[in-house]
Short mmCIF file of N, CA and C in Angstrom, two decimals:
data_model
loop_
_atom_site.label_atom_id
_atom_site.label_comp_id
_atom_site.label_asym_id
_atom_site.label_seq_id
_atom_site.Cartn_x
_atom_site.Cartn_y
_atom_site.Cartn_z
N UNK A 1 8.77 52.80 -3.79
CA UNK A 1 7.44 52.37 -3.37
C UNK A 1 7.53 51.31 -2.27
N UNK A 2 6.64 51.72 -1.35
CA UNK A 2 6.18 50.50 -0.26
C UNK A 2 5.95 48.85 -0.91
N UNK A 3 7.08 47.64 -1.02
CA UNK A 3 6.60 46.96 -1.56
C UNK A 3 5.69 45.59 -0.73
N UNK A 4 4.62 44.75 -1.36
CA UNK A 4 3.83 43.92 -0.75
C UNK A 4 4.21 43.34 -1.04
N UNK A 5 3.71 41.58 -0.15
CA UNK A 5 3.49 40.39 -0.53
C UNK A 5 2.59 40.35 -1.97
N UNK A 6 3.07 39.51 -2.93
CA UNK A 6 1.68 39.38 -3.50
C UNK A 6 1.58 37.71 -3.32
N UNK A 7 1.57 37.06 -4.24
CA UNK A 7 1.08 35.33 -4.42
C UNK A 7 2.52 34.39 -4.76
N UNK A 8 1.98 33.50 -3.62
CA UNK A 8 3.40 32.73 -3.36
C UNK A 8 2.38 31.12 -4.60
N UNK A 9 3.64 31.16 -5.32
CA UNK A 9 4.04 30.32 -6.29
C UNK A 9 4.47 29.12 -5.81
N UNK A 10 4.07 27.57 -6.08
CA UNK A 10 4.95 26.62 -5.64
C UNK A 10 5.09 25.87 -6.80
N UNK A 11 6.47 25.46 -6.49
CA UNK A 11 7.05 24.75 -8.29
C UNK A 11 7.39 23.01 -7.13
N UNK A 12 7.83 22.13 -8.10
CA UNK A 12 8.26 21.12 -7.49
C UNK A 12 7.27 19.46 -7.90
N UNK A 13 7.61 18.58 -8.09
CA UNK A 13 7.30 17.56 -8.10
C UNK A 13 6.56 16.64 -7.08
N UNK A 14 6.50 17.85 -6.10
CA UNK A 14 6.16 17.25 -4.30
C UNK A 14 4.78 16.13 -4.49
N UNK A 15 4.66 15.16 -3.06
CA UNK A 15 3.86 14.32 -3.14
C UNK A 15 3.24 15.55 -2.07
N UNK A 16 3.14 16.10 -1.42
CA UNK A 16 2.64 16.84 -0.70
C UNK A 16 1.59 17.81 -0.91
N UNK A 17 0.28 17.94 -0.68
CA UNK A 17 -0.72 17.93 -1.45
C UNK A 17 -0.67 19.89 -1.54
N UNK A 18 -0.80 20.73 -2.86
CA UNK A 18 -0.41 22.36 -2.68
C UNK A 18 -1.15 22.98 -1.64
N UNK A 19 -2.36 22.57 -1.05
CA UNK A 19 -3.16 23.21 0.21
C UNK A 19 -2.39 23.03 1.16
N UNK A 20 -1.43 21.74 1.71
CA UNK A 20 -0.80 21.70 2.77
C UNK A 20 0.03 22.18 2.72
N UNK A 21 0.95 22.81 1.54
CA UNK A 21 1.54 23.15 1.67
C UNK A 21 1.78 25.26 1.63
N UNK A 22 0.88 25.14 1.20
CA UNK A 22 0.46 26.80 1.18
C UNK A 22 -0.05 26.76 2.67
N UNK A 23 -0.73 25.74 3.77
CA UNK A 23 -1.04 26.27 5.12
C UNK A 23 -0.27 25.90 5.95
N UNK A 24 1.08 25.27 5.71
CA UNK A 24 2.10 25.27 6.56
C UNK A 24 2.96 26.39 6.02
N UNK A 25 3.09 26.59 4.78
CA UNK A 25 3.92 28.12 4.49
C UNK A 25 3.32 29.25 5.08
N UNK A 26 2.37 29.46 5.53
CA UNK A 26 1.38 30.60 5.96
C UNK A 26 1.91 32.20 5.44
N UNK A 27 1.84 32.03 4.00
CA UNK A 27 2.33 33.07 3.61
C UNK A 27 1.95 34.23 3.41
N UNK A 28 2.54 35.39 4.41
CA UNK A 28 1.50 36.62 4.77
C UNK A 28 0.90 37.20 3.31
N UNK A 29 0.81 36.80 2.31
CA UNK A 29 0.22 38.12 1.09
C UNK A 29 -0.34 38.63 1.41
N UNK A 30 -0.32 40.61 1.24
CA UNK A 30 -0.75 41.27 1.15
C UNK A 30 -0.70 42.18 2.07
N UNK A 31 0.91 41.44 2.97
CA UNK A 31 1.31 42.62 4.12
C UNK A 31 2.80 43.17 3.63
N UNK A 32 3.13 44.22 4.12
CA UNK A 32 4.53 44.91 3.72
C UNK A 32 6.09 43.67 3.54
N UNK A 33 6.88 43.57 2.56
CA UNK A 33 7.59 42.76 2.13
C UNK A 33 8.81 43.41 3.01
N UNK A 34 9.03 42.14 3.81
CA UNK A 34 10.20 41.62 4.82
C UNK A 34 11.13 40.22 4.55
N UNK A 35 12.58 40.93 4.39
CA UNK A 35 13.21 39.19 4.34
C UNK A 35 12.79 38.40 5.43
N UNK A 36 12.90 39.07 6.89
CA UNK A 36 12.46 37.97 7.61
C UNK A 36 11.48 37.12 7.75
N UNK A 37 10.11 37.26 7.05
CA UNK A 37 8.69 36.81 6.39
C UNK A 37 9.59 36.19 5.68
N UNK A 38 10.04 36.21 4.87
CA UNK A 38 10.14 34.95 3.80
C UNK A 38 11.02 33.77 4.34
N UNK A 39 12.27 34.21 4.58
CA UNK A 39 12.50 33.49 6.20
C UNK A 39 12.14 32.43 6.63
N UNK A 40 10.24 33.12 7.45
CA UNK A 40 9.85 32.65 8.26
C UNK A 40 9.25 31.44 7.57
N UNK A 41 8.94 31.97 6.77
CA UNK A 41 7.91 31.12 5.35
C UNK A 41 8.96 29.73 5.17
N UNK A 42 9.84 29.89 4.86
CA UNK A 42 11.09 29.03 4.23
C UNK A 42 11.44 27.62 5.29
N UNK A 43 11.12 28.68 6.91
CA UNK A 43 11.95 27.90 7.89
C UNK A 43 10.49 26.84 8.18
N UNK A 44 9.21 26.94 8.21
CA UNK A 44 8.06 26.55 8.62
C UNK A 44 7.81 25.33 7.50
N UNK A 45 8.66 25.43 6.35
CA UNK A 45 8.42 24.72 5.30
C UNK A 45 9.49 23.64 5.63
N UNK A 46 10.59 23.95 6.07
CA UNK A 46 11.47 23.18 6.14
C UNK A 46 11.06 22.03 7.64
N UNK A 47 10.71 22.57 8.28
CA UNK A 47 10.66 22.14 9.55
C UNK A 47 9.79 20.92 9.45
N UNK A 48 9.49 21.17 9.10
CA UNK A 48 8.02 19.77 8.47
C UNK A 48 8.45 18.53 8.23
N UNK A 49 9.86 18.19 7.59
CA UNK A 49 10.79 17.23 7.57
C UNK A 49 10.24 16.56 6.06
N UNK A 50 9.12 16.75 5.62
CA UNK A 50 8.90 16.72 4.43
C UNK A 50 9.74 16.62 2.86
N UNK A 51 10.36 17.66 3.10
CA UNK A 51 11.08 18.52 2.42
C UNK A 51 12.55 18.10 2.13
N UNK A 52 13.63 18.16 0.92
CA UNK A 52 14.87 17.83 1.50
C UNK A 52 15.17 19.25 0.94
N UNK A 53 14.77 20.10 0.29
CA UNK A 53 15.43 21.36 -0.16
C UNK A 53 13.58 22.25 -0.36
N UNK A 54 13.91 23.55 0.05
CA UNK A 54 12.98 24.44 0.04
C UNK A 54 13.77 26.12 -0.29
N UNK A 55 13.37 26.86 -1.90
CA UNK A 55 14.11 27.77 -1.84
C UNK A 55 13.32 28.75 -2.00
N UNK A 56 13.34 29.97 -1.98
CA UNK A 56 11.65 30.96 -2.27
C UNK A 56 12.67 31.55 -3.03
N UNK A 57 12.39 31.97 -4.04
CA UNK A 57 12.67 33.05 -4.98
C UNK A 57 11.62 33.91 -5.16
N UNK A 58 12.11 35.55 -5.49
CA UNK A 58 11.63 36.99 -5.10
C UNK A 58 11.21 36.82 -6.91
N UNK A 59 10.37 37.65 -7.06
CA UNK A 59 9.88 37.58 -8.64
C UNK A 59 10.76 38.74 -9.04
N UNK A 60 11.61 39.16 -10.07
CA UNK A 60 12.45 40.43 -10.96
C UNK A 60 11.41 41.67 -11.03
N UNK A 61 9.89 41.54 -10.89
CA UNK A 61 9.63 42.63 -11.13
C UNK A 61 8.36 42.66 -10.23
N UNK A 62 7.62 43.94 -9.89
CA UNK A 62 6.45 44.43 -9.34
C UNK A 62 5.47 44.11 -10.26
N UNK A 63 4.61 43.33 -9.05
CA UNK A 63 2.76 43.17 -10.07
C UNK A 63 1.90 44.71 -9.96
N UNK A 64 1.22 44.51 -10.17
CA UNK A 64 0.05 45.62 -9.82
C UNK A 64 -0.01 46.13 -7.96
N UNK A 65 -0.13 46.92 -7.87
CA UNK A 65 -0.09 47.58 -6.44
C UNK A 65 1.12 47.15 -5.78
N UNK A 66 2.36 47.28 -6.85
CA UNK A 66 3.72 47.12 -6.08
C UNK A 66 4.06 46.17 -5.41
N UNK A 67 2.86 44.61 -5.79
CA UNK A 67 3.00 43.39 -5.01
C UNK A 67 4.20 42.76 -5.68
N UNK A 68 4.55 41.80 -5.03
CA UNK A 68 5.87 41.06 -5.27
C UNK A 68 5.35 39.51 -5.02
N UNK A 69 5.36 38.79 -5.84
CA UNK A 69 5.16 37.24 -6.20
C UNK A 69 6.41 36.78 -5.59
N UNK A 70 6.19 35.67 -4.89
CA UNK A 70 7.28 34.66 -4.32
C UNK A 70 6.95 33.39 -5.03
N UNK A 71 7.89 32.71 -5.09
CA UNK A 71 8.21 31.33 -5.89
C UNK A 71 8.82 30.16 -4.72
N UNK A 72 8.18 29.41 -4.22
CA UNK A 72 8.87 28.54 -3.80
C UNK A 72 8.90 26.87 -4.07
N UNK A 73 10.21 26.36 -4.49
CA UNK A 73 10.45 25.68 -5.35
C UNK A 73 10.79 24.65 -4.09
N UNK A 74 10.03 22.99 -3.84
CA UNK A 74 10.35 21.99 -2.89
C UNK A 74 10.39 20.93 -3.48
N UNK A 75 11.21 19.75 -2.70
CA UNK A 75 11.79 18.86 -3.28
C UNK A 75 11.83 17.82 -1.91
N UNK A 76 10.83 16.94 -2.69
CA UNK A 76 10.47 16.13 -1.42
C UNK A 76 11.93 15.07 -0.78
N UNK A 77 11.38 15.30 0.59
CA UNK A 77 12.34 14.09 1.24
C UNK A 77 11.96 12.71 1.13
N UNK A 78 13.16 11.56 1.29
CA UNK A 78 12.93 10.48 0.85
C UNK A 78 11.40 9.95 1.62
N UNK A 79 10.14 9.53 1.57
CA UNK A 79 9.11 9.14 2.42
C UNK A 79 9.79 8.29 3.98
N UNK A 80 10.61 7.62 3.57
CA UNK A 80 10.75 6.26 4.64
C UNK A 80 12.09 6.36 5.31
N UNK A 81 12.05 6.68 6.82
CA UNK A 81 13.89 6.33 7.08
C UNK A 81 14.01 5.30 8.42
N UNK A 82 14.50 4.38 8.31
CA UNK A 82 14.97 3.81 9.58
C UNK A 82 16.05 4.38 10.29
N UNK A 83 16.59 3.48 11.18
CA UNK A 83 17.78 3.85 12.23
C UNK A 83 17.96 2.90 13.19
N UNK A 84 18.95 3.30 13.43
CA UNK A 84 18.92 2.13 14.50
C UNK A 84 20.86 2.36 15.78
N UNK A 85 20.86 1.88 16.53
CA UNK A 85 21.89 2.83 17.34
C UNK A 85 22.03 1.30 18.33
N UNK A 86 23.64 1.36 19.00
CA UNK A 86 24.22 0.47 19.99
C UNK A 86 24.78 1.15 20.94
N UNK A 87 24.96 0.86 22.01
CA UNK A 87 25.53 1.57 23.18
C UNK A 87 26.03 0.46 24.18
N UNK A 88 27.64 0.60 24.69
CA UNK A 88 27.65 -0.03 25.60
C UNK A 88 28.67 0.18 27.06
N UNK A 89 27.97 0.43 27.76
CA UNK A 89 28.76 1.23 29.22
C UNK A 89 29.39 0.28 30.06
N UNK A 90 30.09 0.26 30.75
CA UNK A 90 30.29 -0.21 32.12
C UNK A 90 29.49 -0.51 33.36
N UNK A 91 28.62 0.69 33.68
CA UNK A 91 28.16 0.70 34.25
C UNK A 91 26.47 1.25 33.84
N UNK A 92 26.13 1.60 32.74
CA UNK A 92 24.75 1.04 32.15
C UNK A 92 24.82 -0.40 31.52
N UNK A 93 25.40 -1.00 31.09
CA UNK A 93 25.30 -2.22 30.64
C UNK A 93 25.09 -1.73 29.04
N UNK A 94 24.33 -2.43 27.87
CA UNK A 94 24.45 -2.52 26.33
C UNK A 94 22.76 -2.20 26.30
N UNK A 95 22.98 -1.13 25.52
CA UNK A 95 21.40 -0.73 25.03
C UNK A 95 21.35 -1.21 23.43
N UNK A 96 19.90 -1.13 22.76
CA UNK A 96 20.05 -1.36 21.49
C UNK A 96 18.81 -0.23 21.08
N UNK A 97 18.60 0.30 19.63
CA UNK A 97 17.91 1.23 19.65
C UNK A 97 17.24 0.65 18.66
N UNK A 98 16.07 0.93 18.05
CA UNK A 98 15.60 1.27 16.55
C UNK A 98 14.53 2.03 16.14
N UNK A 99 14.10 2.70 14.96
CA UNK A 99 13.28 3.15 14.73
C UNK A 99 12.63 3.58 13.36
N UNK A 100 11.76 3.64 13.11
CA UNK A 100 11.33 3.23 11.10
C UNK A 100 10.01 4.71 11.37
N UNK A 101 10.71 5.72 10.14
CA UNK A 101 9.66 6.87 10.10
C UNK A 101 9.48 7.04 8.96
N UNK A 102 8.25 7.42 9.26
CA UNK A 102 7.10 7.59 7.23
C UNK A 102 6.31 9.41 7.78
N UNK A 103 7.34 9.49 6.45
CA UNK A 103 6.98 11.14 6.11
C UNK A 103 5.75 11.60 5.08
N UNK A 104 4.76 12.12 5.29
CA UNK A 104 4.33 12.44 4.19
C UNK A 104 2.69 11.34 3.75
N UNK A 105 2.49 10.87 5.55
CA UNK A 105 1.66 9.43 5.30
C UNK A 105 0.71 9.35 4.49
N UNK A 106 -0.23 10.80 4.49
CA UNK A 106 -1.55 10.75 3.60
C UNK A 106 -1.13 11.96 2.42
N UNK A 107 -0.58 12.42 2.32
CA UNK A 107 -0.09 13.72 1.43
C UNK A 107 -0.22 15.25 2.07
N UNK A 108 -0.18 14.88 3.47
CA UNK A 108 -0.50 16.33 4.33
C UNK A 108 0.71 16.81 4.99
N UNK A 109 2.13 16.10 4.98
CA UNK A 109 3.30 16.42 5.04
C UNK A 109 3.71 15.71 6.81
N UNK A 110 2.40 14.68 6.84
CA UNK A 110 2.74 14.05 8.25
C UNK A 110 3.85 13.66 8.83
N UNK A 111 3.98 12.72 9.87
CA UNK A 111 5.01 12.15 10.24
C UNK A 111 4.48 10.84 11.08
N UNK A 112 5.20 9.69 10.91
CA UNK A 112 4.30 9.06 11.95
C UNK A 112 6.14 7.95 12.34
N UNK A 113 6.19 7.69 13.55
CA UNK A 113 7.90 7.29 13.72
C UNK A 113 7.45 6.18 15.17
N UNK A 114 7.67 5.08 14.64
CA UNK A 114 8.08 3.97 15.48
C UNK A 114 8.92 3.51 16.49
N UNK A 115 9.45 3.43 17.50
CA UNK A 115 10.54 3.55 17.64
C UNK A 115 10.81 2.43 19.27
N UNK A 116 12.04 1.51 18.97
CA UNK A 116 12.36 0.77 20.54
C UNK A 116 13.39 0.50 20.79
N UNK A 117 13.62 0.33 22.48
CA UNK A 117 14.82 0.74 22.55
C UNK A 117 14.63 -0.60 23.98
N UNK A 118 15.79 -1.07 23.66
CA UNK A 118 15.78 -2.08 25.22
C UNK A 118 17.13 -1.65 25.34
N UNK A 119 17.25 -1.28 27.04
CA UNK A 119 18.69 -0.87 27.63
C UNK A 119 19.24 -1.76 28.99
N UNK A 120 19.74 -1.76 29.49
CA UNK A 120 20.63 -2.29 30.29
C UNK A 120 20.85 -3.65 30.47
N UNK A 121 21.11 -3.96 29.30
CA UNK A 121 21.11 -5.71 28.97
C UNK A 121 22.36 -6.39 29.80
N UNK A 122 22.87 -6.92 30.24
CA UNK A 122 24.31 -7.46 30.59
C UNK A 122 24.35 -6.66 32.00
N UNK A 123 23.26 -5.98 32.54
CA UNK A 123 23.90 -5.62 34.32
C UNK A 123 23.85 -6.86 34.81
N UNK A 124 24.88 -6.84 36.20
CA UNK A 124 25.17 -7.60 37.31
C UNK A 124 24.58 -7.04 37.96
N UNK A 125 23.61 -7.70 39.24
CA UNK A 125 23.48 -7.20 40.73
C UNK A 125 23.59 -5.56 41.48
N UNK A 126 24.08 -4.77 40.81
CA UNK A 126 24.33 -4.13 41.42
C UNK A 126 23.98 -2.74 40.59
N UNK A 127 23.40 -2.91 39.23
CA UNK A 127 23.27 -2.48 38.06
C UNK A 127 21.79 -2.06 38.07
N UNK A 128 21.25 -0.52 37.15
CA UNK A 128 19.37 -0.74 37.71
C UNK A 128 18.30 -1.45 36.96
N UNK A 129 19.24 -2.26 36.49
CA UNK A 129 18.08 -3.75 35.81
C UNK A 129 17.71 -3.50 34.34
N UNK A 130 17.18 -4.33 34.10
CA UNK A 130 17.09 -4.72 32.24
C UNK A 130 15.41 -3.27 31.97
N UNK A 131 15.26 -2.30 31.05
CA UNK A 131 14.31 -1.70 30.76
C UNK A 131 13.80 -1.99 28.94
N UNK A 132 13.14 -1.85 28.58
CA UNK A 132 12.53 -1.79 27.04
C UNK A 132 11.39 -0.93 27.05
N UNK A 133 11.72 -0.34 26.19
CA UNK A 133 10.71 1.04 25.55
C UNK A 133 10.34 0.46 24.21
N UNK A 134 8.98 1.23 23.95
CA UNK A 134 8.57 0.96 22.33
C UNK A 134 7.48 2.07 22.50
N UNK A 135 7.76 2.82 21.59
CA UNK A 135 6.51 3.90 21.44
C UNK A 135 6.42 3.95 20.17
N UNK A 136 5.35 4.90 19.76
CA UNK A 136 4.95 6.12 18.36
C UNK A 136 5.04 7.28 18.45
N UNK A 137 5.49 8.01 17.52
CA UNK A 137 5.01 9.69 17.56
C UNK A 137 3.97 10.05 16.31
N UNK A 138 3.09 10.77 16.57
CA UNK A 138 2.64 11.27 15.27
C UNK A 138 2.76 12.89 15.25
N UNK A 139 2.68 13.27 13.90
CA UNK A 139 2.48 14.65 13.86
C UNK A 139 2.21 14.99 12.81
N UNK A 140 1.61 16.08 12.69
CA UNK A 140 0.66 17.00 11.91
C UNK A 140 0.92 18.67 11.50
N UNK A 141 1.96 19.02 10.67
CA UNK A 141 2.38 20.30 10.76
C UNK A 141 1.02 21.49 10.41
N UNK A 142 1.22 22.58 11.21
CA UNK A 142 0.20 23.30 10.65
C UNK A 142 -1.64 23.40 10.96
N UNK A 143 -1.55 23.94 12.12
CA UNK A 143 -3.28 23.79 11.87
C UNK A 143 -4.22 24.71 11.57
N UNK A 144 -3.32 25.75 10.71
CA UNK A 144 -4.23 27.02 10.34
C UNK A 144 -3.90 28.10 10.75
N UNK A 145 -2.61 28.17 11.60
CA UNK A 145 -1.73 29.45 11.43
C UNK A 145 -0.36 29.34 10.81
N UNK A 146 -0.06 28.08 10.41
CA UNK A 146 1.81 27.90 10.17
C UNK A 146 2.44 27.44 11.36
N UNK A 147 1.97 26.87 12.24
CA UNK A 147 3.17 26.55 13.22
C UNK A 147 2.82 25.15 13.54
N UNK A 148 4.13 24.45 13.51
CA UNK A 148 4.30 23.47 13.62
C UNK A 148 3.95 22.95 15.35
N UNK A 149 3.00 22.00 15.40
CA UNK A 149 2.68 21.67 17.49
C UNK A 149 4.18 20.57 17.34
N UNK A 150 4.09 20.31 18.64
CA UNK A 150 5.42 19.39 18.90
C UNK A 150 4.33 18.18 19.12
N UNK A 151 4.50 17.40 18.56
CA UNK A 151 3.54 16.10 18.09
C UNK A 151 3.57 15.28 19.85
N UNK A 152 2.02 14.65 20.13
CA UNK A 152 1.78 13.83 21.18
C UNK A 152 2.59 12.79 20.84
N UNK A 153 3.22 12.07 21.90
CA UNK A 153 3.46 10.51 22.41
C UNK A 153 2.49 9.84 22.10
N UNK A 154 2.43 8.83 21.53
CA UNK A 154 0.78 8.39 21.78
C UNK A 154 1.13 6.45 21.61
N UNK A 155 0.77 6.00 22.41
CA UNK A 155 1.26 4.56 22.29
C UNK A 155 2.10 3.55 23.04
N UNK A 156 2.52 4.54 23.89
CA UNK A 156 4.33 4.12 24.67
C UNK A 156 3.95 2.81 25.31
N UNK A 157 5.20 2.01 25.39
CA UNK A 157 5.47 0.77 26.48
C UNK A 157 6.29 1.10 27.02
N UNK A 158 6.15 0.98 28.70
CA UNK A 158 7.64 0.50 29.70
C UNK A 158 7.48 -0.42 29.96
N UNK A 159 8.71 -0.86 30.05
CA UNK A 159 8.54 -2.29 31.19
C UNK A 159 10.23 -2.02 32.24
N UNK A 160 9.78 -2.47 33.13
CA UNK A 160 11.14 -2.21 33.76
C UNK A 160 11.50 -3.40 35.06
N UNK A 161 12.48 -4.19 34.83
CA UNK A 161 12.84 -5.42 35.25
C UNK A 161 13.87 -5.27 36.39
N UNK A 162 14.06 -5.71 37.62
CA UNK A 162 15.03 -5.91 38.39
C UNK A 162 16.26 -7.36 37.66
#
């Protein structure tokens, strides 16, 4: 038999609220059953950064009209990560980096990431001068088809010093 999607299942402890996460899975039910659909389902879930493990399991048996139930079982990522990074050239001079990101801000599987960076500290004369950055990113997976937008800039500082 031709088998279908039927109803995707989510198991998990997630802070991530089950609507956001059923419209970032955008899970075709009720079209012809493809590994690469589930896949796609799996990879759209993951991408979200939400997530530290995402697995779909196939149900053992056929529902009614030869549909097939999916199970997908998520396991949230830690909410909060910093970072932070040193660099130091010859001829860029010593950069310093940092940055503090919150996953998951309202329970919609957001992202929102801080982040500054001052570089060419220690040039001489001849060097292209002291710069500092400080921006935000935000993002929002999902706006009603499953696909993740590549989140606006929104916030940035330059400054750039001789």
């Amino acid at each position: 038999p031709r088998v279908m999607l039927g109803q995707l299942g989510i198991t998990g402890a997630s802070q991530v609220r089950r609507k956001r996460i059923e419209a970032v899975a955008g899970f075709p039910a009720g079209t012809p059953y493809t590994p690469k659909k589930l896949q796609d389902v799996a990879n759209r879930l993951r991408r979200t950064g939400a997530f530290a493990s995402v697995a779909l399991t196939e149900a053992d048996t056929l529902g009614p009209d030869d549909r097939m139930n999916v199970t997908a079982a998520v396991v949230d990522q830690k909410k909060r990560r910093i970072g932070f990074g040193a660099a130091i050239s010859s001829s860029e001079g010593a950069s310093l980096s940092a940055f503090w990101l919150h996953r998951n801000l309202f329970g919609g599987a957001e992202r929102f990431k801080l982040s500054g960076e001052i570089a060419g500290v220690g040039l001489q004369g001849g060097g292209r001068g002291h710069k500092d950055h400080a921006g935000s990113r935000a993002g929002h997976p999902a706006f009603g088809n499953g696909q993740l937008p590549t989140p606006p800039a929104c916030g940035h500082f330059h400054r750039h010093r001789q």
